[in-house]
């Protein structure tokens, strides 16, 4: 009696519909993201560019008069626009540079084994979790001219009271202080996460070579944090360009003070669109802000790329 090997069952060939589904299913999974992005990201961007070429008033949005680049030429000829642009740059520098430096120092301290470091890390996020309105209103009281705590402390050490809302430099410092208070802890935790990803062997090798903690920070921590620092600089630059809530609520004026001394581009856009009802010009300002962000991010990326190439060539 001979035994014959049983033949392996042949799997049925998948149908055309099944093959089509296997090909298209990955795209179906990511389609909701692209649909939402097209509806709430791409379409508003394109429509804003379209509106910026017309004269459109808020009271009559259906009546559109072609202007071409007239909104842009009128914008660049407006002195208040250049004032708002300069204020945006100044407040951005005053808030971003101290904020990132302080965040880097706090993250370096929290990276050590301190008592209660979990509580300290949680407390770092409390300013970020506070609403813009609540934080700005509190700081507006602190920077009050007559009864503010800041002027009271200055008076104790012999300084005259400062009208923080009326002066150009003083108002920009006050607004920058609010931004620094809200975002320093957030950036500190980002830096802390980057520090904890640096291999401990590098610190051990530096310590064996006799490097102090300061030299370890300069030669080990900072090079390891370069991608994280670039990320925080880019995000902070975008946030500074779009700054709106803090200067708006600092005095409650969309003009950014009597002489527009702390009016940012965001406030200027709001003033044109919802204060003067010029939606076409507001759309032009929005596109100028968008292009400005692209330029600033591109410059940051170019500087970081050139520095990386120089260090790689050493």
Coordinates of C-alpha atoms in Angstrom, one line a residue:
X1 CA 0.0 0.0 0.0
X2 CA 1.6 3.2 -1.1
X3 CA 1.0 6.5 0.6
X4 CA 0.8 9.7 -1.5
X5 CA 1.7 13.0 -0.1
X6 CA -1.3 15.3 0.3
X7 CA -1.1 18.3 -1.9
X8 CA -0.9 21.7 -0.2
X9 CA -4.2 23.7 -0.5
X10 CA -3.9 26.5 -3.0
X11 CA -5.1 29.8 -1.6
X12 CA -7.7 31.5 -3.7
X13 CA -6.4 34.4 -5.8
X14 CA -7.6 37.7 -4.3
X15 CA -10.3 39.4 -6.2
X16 CA -9.8 42.7 -8.0
X17 CA -11.8 44.5 -5.4
X18 CA -9.7 43.1 -2.6
X19 CA -6.5 44.1 -4.4
X20 CA -7.8 47.5 -5.0
X21 CA -8.7 47.9 -1.3
X22 CA -5.3 46.8 -0.2
X23 CA -3.7 49.4 -2.5
X24 CA -6.0 52.3 -1.4
X25 CA -6.6 51.5 2.3
X26 CA -3.4 53.3 3.5
X27 CA -4.6 56.4 1.8
X28 CA -8.1 56.0 3.3
X29 CA -6.6 56.0 6.8
X30 CA -4.8 59.3 6.3
X31 CA -7.6 60.9 4.2
X32 CA -9.4 62.5 7.3
X33 CA -6.3 64.5 8.1
X34 CA -5.8 65.8 4.6
X35 CA -9.6 66.6 4.4
X36 CA -9.5 68.6 7.6
X37 CA -6.3 70.3 6.6
X38 CA -7.8 71.3 3.2
X39 CA -11.0 72.6 4.9
X40 CA -9.5 74.5 7.8
X41 CA -5.9 75.1 6.7
X42 CA -5.4 75.3 2.9
X43 CA -8.7 76.8 1.9
X44 CA -8.6 79.7 4.4
X45 CA -5.0 80.4 3.2
X46 CA -6.0 80.5 -0.4
X47 CA -9.2 82.4 0.2
X48 CA -7.3 85.0 2.3
X49 CA -4.9 85.6 -0.6
X50 CA -8.0 86.0 -2.9
X51 CA -9.6 88.5 -0.6
X52 CA -6.4 90.5 -0.2
X53 CA -6.7 91.5 -3.9
X54 CA -10.1 93.1 -3.4
X55 CA -11.7 96.0 -1.5
X56 CA -14.0 94.2 0.9
X57 CA -15.8 95.8 3.8
X58 CA -17.1 93.9 6.9
X59 CA -20.6 95.4 6.6
X60 CA -20.9 94.3 2.9
X61 CA -18.8 91.2 2.5
X62 CA -20.6 90.2 -0.7
X63 CA -19.6 93.4 -2.5
X64 CA -16.0 93.1 -3.7
X65 CA -14.1 95.6 -5.8
X66 CA -10.9 94.5 -7.6
X67 CA -7.8 96.3 -6.4
X68 CA -5.0 93.9 -7.4
X69 CA -2.0 94.7 -5.2
X70 CA -3.5 98.0 -4.1
X71 CA -4.0 96.7 -0.6
X72 CA -0.4 95.8 -0.4
X73 CA 0.9 99.1 -1.8
X74 CA -1.4 101.0 0.6
X75 CA -0.1 98.8 3.4
X76 CA 3.5 99.5 2.7
X77 CA 2.8 103.2 2.5
X78 CA 1.2 103.3 6.0
X79 CA 3.5 104.5 8.7
X80 CA 1.5 102.6 11.3
X81 CA 2.2 99.3 9.5
X82 CA 6.0 99.9 9.8
X83 CA 5.5 100.9 13.5
X84 CA 3.7 97.6 14.1
X85 CA 6.3 95.7 12.3
X86 CA 9.1 97.3 14.3
X87 CA 7.1 96.7 17.6
X88 CA 6.7 93.0 16.6
X89 CA 10.4 92.6 16.0
X90 CA 11.4 94.5 19.2
X91 CA 8.9 92.6 21.5
X92 CA 9.9 89.4 19.8
X93 CA 13.5 89.9 20.7
X94 CA 12.8 91.1 24.2
X95 CA 10.6 88.1 24.9
X96 CA 12.3 85.3 23.0
X97 CA 16.0 85.7 23.9
X98 CA 15.5 86.0 27.8
X99 CA 12.8 83.4 27.7
X100 CA 15.0 80.7 25.9
X101 CA 18.1 81.6 28.0
X102 CA 16.1 81.3 31.3
X103 CA 14.5 78.1 30.1
X104 CA 17.9 76.6 29.2
X105 CA 19.2 77.4 32.7
X106 CA 16.1 76.0 34.5
X107 CA 16.2 72.8 32.5
X108 CA 19.9 72.4 33.4
X109 CA 19.1 72.7 37.1
X110 CA 16.1 70.4 36.8
X111 CA 18.3 67.8 35.1
X112 CA 20.1 67.2 38.4
X113 CA 18.8 65.0 41.1
X114 CA 17.0 67.6 43.2
X115 CA 14.5 67.0 46.0
X116 CA 10.9 67.5 44.8
X117 CA 12.0 67.7 41.1
X118 CA 8.7 66.1 40.0
X119 CA 6.8 68.9 41.8
X120 CA 9.1 71.5 40.2
X121 CA 8.6 70.1 36.7
X122 CA 4.9 70.2 37.2
X123 CA 5.0 73.8 38.5
X124 CA 6.9 74.8 35.4
X125 CA 3.7 74.2 33.3
X126 CA 1.4 76.2 35.5
X127 CA 2.1 79.6 33.8
X128 CA 1.6 77.9 30.4
X129 CA -1.7 76.4 31.6
X130 CA -3.0 79.8 32.7
X131 CA -5.2 81.6 30.3
X132 CA -3.8 84.6 28.4
X133 CA -6.6 86.8 29.7
X134 CA -6.0 85.9 33.4
X135 CA -2.2 86.3 33.1
X136 CA -2.4 89.6 31.2
X137 CA -4.9 91.2 33.5
X138 CA -2.8 90.3 36.6
X139 CA 0.3 91.7 35.0
X140 CA -1.6 94.8 33.9
X141 CA -2.3 95.4 37.6
X142 CA 1.3 94.7 38.6
X143 CA 2.5 97.3 36.0
X144 CA -0.1 99.9 37.1
X145 CA 1.3 103.4 37.3
X146 CA -0.3 104.5 40.6
X147 CA -0.9 101.4 42.6
X148 CA 1.1 98.7 40.8
X149 CA 3.4 96.4 42.7
X150 CA 6.3 97.0 40.3
X151 CA 6.3 100.8 40.9
X152 CA 6.0 100.2 44.6
X153 CA 9.1 98.1 44.6
X154 CA 10.9 100.6 42.5
X155 CA 9.9 103.4 44.9
X156 CA 11.5 101.4 47.8
X157 CA 14.9 101.5 46.1
X158 CA 14.6 105.2 45.2
X159 CA 13.3 105.1 41.6
X160 CA 10.4 107.3 40.3
X161 CA 7.2 105.5 39.2
X162 CA 7.1 104.4 35.6
X163 CA 4.1 104.8 33.3
X164 CA 4.4 101.4 31.8
X165 CA 1.5 101.7 29.4
X166 CA 2.4 105.1 28.0
X167 CA 6.1 104.7 27.2
X168 CA 7.4 102.9 24.2
X169 CA 10.2 101.0 25.7
X170 CA 8.4 100.5 29.1
X171 CA 5.2 99.1 27.5
X172 CA 7.2 96.7 25.3
X173 CA 9.1 95.5 28.3
X174 CA 5.9 94.9 30.2
X175 CA 4.3 93.0 27.3
X176 CA 7.5 90.9 26.9
X177 CA 7.5 90.1 30.6
X178 CA 4.0 88.5 30.2
X179 CA 5.2 86.4 27.3
X180 CA 8.4 85.4 29.2
X181 CA 6.3 84.4 32.3
X182 CA 3.9 82.2 30.2
X183 CA 6.4 80.4 28.0
X184 CA 9.6 79.9 29.9
X185 CA 8.5 76.8 31.8
X186 CA 7.1 75.2 28.6
X187 CA 10.4 75.6 26.8
X188 CA 12.3 74.5 29.9
X189 CA 10.5 71.2 29.9
X190 CA 11.3 70.8 26.2
X191 CA 15.0 71.4 26.9
X192 CA 14.8 69.0 29.8
X193 CA 13.5 66.2 27.6
X194 CA 16.3 66.9 25.2
X195 CA 18.9 66.8 27.9
X196 CA 17.7 63.5 29.2
X197 CA 18.1 62.0 25.7
X198 CA 21.9 62.8 25.7
X199 CA 23.9 59.7 26.5
X200 CA 25.2 59.7 30.1
X201 CA 28.5 58.2 28.8
X202 CA 29.4 61.5 27.3
X203 CA 29.2 63.2 30.7
X204 CA 31.1 60.4 32.3
X205 CA 33.9 60.7 29.7
X206 CA 34.0 64.5 30.2
X207 CA 34.1 64.1 33.9
X208 CA 37.0 61.7 33.7
X209 CA 38.9 64.2 31.5
X210 CA 38.5 66.7 34.4
X211 CA 35.8 68.9 32.8
X212 CA 33.8 71.0 35.2
X213 CA 30.0 71.2 35.1
X214 CA 30.2 74.4 33.2
X215 CA 32.5 72.9 30.5
X216 CA 30.2 69.8 30.4
X217 CA 27.3 72.1 29.7
X218 CA 29.2 74.0 27.0
X219 CA 30.8 71.1 25.2
X220 CA 28.3 68.2 25.8
X221 CA 24.8 69.6 26.7
X222 CA 24.6 72.5 24.1
X223 CA 25.8 70.4 21.1
X224 CA 23.4 67.6 22.1
X225 CA 20.6 70.2 22.3
X226 CA 21.2 71.9 19.0
X227 CA 18.1 70.4 17.2
X228 CA 15.9 71.1 20.3
X229 CA 17.2 74.7 20.4
X230 CA 16.5 75.2 16.7
X231 CA 12.9 73.9 17.3
X232 CA 12.3 76.3 20.2
X233 CA 13.7 79.2 18.3
X234 CA 11.5 78.5 15.3
X235 CA 8.4 78.1 17.4
X236 CA 9.1 81.2 19.5
X237 CA 9.7 83.2 16.3
X238 CA 6.3 82.1 14.9
X239 CA 4.7 82.9 18.2
X240 CA 6.3 86.4 18.4
X241 CA 5.2 87.2 14.9
X242 CA 1.6 86.3 15.7
X243 CA 1.5 87.9 19.2
X244 CA -2.0 89.2 19.8
X245 CA -3.6 88.4 23.2
X246 CA -1.0 90.0 25.5
X247 CA -0.8 93.4 23.9
X248 CA -4.6 93.5 23.3
X249 CA -5.5 92.8 27.0
X250 CA -2.6 94.8 28.5
X251 CA -4.6 98.0 28.1
X252 CA -7.7 96.8 26.3
X253 CA -6.9 98.9 23.2
X254 CA -6.6 97.5 19.7
X255 CA -4.4 100.4 18.7
X256 CA -1.7 99.3 21.1
X257 CA -1.5 102.5 23.1
X258 CA -2.1 106.1 22.2
X259 CA 0.8 106.3 19.8
X260 CA 0.7 102.6 18.8
X261 CA 3.8 102.1 20.9
X262 CA 3.2 98.4 21.5
X263 CA 0.9 97.5 18.6
X264 CA 2.0 94.3 16.9
X265 CA 1.1 93.0 13.5
X266 CA -1.6 90.8 14.9
X267 CA -3.2 93.8 16.6
X268 CA -2.8 95.9 13.5
X269 CA -4.6 93.3 11.4
X270 CA -7.4 93.1 13.9
X271 CA -7.7 96.9 13.9
X272 CA -7.9 97.1 10.2
X273 CA -10.4 94.2 9.8
X274 CA -12.7 94.6 12.9
X275 CA -12.0 98.2 13.9
X276 CA -12.0 99.9 10.5
X277 CA -13.9 97.0 8.7
X278 CA -11.3 96.8 5.9
X279 CA -11.3 93.0 5.4
X280 CA -9.3 93.3 2.2
X281 CA -6.4 95.1 3.9
X282 CA -6.6 92.8 6.9
X283 CA -6.2 89.8 4.5
X284 CA -3.2 91.5 3.0
X285 CA -1.7 91.9 6.5
X286 CA -2.3 88.3 7.2
X287 CA -0.4 87.3 4.1
X288 CA 2.5 89.6 4.9
X289 CA 2.7 87.9 8.3
X290 CA 2.7 84.5 6.7
X291 CA 5.5 85.4 4.3
X292 CA 7.4 87.0 7.1
X293 CA 7.2 83.8 9.2
X294 CA 8.4 81.8 6.2
X295 CA 11.4 84.1 5.8
X296 CA 12.3 84.1 9.5
X297 CA 12.0 80.3 9.7
X298 CA 14.1 79.9 6.5
X299 CA 16.8 82.2 7.9
X300 CA 16.9 80.2 11.1
X301 CA 17.1 76.9 9.2
X302 CA 19.9 78.2 6.9
X303 CA 22.0 79.4 9.8
X304 CA 21.6 76.1 11.6
X305 CA 22.5 74.2 8.4
X306 CA 25.6 76.2 7.7
X307 CA 26.8 75.8 11.3
X308 CA 26.3 72.1 11.1
X309 CA 28.3 71.9 7.9
X310 CA 31.1 73.9 9.4
X311 CA 31.3 71.6 12.4
X312 CA 31.1 68.5 10.2
X313 CA 34.0 69.8 8.2
X314 CA 36.3 70.2 11.2

